[in-house]
GROMACS .gro file of N, CA and C in nm:
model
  342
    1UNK      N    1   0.179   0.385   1.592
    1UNK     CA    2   0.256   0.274   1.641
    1UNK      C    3   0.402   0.313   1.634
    2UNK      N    4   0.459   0.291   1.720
    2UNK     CA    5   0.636   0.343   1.756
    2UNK      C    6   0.651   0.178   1.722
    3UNK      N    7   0.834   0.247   1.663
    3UNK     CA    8   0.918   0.149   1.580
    3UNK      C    9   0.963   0.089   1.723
    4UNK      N   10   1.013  -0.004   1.706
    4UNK     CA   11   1.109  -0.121   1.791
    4UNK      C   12   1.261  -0.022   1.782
    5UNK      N   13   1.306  -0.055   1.875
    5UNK     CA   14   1.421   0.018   1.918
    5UNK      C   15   1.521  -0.023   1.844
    6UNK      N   16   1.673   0.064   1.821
    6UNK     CA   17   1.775   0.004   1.716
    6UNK      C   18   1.796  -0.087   1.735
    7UNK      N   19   1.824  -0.128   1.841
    7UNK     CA   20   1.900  -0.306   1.882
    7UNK      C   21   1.804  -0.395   1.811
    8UNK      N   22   1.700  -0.353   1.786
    8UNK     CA   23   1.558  -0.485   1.795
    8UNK      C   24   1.521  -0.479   1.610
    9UNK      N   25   1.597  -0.380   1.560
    9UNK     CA   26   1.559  -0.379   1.381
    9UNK      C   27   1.645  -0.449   1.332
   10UNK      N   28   1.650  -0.521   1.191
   10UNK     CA   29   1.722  -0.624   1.146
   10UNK      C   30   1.903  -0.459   1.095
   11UNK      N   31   1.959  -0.558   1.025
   11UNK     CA   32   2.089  -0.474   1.039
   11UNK      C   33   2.101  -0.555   0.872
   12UNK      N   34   2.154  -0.454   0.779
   12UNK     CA   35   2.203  -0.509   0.687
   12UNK      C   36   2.333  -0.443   0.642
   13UNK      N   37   2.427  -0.528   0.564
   13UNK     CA   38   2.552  -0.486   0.563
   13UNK      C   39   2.554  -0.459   0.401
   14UNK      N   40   2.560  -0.332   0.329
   14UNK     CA   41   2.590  -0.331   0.171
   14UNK      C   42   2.762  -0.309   0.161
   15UNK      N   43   2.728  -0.312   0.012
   15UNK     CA   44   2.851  -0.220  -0.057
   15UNK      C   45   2.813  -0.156  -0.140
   16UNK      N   46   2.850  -0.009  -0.146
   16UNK     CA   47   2.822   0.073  -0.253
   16UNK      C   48   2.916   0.111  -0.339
   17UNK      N   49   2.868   0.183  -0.478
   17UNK     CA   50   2.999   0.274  -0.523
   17UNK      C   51   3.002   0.413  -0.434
   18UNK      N   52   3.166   0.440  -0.448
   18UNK     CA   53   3.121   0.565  -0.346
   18UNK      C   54   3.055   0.672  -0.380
   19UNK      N   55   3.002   0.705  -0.543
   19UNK     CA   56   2.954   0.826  -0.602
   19UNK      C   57   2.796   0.790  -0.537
   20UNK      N   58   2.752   0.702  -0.524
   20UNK     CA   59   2.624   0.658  -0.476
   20UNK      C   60   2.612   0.735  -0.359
   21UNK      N   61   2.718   0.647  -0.215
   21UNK     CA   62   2.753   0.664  -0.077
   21UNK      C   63   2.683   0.870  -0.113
   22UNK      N   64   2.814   0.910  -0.216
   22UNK     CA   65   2.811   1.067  -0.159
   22UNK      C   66   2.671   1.117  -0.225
   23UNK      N   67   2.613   1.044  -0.315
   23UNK     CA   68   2.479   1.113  -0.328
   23UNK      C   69   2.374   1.076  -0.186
   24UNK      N   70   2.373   1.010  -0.153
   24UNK     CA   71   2.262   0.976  -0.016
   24UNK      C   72   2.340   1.079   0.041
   25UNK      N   73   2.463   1.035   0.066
   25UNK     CA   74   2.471   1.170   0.203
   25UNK      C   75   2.441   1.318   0.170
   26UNK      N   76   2.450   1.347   0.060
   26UNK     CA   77   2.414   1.466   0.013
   26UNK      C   78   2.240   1.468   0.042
   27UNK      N   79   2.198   1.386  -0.009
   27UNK     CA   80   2.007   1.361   0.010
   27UNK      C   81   1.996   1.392   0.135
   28UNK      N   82   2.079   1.298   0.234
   28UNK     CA   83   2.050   1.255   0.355
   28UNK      C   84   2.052   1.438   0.426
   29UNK      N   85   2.193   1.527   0.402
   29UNK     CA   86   2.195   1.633   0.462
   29UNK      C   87   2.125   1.724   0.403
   30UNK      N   88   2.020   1.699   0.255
   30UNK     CA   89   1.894   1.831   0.231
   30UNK      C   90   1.781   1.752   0.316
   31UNK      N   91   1.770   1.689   0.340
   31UNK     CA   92   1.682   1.656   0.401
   31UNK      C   93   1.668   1.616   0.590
   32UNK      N   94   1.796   1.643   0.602
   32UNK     CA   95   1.850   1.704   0.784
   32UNK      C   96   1.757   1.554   0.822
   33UNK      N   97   1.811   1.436   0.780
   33UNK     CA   98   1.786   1.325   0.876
   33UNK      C   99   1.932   1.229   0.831
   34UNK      N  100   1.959   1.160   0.888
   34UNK     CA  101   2.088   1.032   0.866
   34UNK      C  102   2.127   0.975   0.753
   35UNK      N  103   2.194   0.896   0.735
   35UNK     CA  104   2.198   0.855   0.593
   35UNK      C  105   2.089   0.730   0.576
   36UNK      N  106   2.120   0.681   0.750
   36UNK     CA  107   2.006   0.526   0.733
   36UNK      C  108   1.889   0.584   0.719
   37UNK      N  109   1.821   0.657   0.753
   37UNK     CA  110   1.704   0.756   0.729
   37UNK      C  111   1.690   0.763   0.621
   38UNK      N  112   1.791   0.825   0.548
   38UNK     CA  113   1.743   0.844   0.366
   38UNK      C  114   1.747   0.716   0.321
   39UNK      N  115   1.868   0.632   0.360
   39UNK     CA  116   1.845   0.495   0.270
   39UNK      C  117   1.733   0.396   0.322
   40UNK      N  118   1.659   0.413   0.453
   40UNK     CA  119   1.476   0.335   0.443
   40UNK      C  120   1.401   0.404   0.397
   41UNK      N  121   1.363   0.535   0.378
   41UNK     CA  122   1.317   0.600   0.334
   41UNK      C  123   1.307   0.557   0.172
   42UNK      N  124   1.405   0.562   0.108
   42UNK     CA  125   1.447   0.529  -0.059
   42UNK      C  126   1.358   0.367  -0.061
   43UNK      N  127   1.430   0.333   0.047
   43UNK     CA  128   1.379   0.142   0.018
   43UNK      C  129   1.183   0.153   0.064
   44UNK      N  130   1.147   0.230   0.107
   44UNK     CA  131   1.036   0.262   0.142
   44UNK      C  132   0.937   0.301   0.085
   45UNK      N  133   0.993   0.372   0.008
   45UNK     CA  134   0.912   0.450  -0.141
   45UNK      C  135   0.924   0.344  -0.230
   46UNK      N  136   1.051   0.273  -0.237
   46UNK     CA  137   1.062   0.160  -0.402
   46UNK      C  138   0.957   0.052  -0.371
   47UNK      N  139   0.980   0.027  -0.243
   47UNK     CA  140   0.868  -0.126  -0.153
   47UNK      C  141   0.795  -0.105  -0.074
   48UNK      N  142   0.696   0.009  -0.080
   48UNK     CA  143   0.590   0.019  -0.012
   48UNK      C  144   0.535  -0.136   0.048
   49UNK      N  145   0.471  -0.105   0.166
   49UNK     CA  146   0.408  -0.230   0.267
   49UNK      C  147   0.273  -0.228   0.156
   50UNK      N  148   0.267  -0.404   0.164
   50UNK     CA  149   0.114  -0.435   0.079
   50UNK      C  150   0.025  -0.339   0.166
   51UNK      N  151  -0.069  -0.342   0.083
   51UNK     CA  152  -0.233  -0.279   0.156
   51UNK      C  153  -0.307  -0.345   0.160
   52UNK      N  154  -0.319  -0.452   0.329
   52UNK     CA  155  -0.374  -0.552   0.374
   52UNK      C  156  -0.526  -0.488   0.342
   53UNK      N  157  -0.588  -0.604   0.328
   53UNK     CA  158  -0.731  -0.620   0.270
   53UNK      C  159  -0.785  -0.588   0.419
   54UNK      N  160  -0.857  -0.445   0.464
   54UNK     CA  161  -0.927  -0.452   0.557
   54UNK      C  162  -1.033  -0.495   0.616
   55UNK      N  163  -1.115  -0.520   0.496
   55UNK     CA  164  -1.218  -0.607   0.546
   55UNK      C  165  -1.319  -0.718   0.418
   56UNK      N  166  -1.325  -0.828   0.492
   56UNK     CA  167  -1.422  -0.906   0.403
   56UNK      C  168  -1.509  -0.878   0.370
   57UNK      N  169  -1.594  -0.976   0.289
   57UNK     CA  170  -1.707  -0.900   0.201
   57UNK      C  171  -1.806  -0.956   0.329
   58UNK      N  172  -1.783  -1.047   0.414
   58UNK     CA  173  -1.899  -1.075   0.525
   58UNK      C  174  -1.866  -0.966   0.601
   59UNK      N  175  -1.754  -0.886   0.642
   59UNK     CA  176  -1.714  -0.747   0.733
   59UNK      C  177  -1.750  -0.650   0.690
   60UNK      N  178  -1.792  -0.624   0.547
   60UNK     CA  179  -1.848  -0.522   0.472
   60UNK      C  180  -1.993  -0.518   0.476
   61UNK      N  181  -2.094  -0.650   0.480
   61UNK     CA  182  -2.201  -0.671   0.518
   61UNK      C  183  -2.257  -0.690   0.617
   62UNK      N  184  -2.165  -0.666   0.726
   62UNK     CA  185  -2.224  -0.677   0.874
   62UNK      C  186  -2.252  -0.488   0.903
   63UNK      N  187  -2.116  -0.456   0.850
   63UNK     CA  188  -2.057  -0.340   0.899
   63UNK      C  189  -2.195  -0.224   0.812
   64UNK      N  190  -2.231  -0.249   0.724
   64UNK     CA  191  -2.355  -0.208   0.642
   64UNK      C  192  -2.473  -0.187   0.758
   65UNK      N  193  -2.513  -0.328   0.763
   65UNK     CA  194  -2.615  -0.366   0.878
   65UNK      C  195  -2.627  -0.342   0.940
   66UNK      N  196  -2.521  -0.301   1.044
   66UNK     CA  197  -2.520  -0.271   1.126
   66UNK      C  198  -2.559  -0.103   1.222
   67UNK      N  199  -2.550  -0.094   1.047
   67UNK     CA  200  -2.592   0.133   1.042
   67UNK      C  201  -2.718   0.137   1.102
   68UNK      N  202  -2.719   0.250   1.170
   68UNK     CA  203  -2.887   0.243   1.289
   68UNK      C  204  -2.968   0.307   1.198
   69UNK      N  205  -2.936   0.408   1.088
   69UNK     CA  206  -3.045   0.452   1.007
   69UNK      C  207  -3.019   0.432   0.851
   70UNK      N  208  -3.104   0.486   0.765
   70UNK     CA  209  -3.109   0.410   0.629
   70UNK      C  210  -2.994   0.580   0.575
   71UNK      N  211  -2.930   0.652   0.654
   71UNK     CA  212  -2.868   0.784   0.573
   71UNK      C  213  -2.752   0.702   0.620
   72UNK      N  214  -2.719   0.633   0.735
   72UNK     CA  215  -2.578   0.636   0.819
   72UNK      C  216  -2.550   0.476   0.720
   73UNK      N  217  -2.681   0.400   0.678
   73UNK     CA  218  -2.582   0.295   0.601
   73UNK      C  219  -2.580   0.336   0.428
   74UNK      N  220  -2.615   0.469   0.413
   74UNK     CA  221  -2.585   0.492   0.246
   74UNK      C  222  -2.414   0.576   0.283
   75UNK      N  223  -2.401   0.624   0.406
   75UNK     CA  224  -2.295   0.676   0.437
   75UNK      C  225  -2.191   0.577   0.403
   76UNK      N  226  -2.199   0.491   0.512
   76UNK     CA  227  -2.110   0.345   0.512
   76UNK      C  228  -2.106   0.275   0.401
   77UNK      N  229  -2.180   0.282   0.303
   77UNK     CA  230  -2.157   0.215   0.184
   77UNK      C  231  -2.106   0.298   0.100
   78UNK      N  232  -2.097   0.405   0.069
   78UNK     CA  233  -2.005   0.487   0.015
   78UNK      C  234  -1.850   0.465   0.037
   79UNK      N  235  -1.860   0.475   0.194
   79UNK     CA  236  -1.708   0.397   0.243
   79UNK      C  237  -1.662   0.261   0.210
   80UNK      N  238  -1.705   0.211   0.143
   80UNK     CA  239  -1.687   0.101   0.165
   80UNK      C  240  -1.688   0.058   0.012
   81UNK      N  241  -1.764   0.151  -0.056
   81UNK     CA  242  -1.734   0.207  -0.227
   81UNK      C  243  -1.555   0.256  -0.272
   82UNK      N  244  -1.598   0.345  -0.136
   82UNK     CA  245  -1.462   0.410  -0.180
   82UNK      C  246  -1.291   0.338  -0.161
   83UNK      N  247  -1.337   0.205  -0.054
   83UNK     CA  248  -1.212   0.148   0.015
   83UNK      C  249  -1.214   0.043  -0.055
   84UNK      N  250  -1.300  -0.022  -0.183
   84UNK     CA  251  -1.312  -0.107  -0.271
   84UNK      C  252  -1.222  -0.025  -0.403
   85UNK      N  253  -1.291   0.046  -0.459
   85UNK     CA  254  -1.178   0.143  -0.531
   85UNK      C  255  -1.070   0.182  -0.512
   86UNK      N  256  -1.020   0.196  -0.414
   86UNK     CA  257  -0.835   0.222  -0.379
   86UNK      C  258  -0.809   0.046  -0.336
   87UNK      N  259  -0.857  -0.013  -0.356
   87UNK     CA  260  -0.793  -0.121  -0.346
   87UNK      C  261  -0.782  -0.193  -0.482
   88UNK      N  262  -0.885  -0.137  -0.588
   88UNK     CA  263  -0.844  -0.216  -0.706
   88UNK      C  264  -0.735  -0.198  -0.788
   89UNK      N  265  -0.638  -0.076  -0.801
   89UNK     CA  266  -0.499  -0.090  -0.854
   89UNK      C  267  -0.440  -0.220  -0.838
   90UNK      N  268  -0.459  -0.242  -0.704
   90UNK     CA  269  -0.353  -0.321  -0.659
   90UNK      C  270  -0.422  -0.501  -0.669
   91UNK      N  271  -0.482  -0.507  -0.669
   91UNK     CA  272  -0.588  -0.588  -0.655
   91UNK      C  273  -0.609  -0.625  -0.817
   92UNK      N  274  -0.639  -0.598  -0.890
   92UNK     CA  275  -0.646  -0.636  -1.033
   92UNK      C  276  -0.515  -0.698  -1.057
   93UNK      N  277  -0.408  -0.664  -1.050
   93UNK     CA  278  -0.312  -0.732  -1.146
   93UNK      C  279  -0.306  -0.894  -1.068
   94UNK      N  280  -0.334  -0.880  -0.924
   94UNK     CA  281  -0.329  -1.034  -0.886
   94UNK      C  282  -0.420  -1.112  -0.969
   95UNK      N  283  -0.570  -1.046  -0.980
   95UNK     CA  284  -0.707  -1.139  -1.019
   95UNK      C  285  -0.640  -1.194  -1.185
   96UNK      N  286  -0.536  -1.066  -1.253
   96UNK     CA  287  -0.531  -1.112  -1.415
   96UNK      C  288  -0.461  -1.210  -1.357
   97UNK      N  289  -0.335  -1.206  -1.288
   97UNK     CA  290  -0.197  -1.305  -1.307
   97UNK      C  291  -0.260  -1.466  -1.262
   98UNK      N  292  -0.382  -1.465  -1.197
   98UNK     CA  293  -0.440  -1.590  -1.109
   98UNK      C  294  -0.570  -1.639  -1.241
   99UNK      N  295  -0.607  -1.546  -1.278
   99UNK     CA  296  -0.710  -1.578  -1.354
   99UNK      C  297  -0.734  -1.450  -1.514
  100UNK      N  298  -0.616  -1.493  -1.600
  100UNK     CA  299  -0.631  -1.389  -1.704
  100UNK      C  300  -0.747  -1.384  -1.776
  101UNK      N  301  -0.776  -1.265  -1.838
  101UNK     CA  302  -0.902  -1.206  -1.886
  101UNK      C  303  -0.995  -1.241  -1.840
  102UNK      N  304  -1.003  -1.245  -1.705
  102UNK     CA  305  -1.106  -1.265  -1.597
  102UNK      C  306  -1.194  -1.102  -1.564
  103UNK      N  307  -1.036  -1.025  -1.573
  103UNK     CA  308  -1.105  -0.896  -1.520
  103UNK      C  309  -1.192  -0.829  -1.692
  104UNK      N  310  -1.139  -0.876  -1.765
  104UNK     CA  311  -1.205  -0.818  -1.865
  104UNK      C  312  -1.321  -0.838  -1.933
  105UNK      N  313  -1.354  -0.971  -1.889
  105UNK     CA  314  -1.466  -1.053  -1.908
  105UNK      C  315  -1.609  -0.986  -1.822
  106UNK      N  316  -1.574  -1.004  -1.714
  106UNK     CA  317  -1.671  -0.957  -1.590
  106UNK      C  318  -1.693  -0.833  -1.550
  107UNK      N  319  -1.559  -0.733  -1.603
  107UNK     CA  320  -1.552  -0.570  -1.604
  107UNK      C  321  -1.534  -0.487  -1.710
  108UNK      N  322  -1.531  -0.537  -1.808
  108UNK     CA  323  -1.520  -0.504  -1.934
  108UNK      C  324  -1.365  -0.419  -1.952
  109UNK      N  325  -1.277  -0.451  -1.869
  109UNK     CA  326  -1.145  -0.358  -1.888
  109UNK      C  327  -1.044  -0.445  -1.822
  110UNK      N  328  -0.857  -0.432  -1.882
  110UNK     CA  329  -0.783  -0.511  -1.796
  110UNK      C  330  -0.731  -0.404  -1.734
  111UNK      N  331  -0.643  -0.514  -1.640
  111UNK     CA  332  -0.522  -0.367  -1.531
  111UNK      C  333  -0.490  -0.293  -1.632
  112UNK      N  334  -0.457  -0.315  -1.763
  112UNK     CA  335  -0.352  -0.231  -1.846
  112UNK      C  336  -0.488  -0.128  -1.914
  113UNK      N  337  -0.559  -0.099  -1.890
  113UNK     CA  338  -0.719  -0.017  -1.942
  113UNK      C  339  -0.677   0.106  -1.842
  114UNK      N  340  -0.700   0.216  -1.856
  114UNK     CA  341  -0.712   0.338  -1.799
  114UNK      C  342  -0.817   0.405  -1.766
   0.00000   0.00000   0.00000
C-alpha cells in the first residue's frame, strides 16, 4: 500500500534543543534518508501500529472447515496456532488490565511470567 502524498499527511510543528536537531541530522545523514524520515521512523519504532486482530474465533472456524483435506486443515490450524501466539504479548496485558488474575487463573501464568 503507497503512502498518501505530502500535501495529504498531517504536518506537525515541534521545538527541539538544538543538540537533539544535530543528532537526527547526523542519524538522518548515516542513514542517507531526510531528517523527516529519521524523525517517523524514531516515532515509528517508539509507536508501532496496534496488531489488528485478524481474525475471529468464528473466522478461525470457518477458515479450519473449510480445508478440503484432513493434512491441509492440520496445516491451517497450525496457522492459526501460530497467529494466536504472536498475538498474545500483546493481547494479555489488555485481558489482566480488563480482568486481573484472569490470565493466571485460566493459564496458570501473568503477562509479567516468562
Amino acid at each position: 500500500m503507497s503512502k498518501p502524498p505530502a500535501r495529504e499527511q498531517a504536518q506537525v510543528n515541534i521545538r527541539m534543543p538544538d543538540d537533539l536537531r544535530d543528532r537526527i541530522k547526523a542519524a538522518a545523514d548515516a542513514n542517507n534518508r531526510s531528517m523527516n524520515a529519521e524523525i517517523v521512523a524514531a516515532l515509528e519504532d517508539k509507536f508501532p501500529a496496534p496488531t489488528p486482530v485478524q481474525m475471529t474465533v468464528h473466522d478461525m472456524f470457518q477458515y479450519l472447515q473449510a480445508a478440503p483435506t484432513r493434512a491441509e486443515r492440520l496445516a491451517r490450524l497450525d496457522e492459526v496456532n501460530r497467529l494466536i501466539a504472536d498475538m498474545l504479548p500483546e493481547l494479555e496485558p489488555r485481558f489482566e488490565q480488563k480482568r486481573p488474575g484472569h490470565m493466571r487463573l485460566h493459564f496458570g501464568k501473568s503477562p509479567d511470567d516468562k
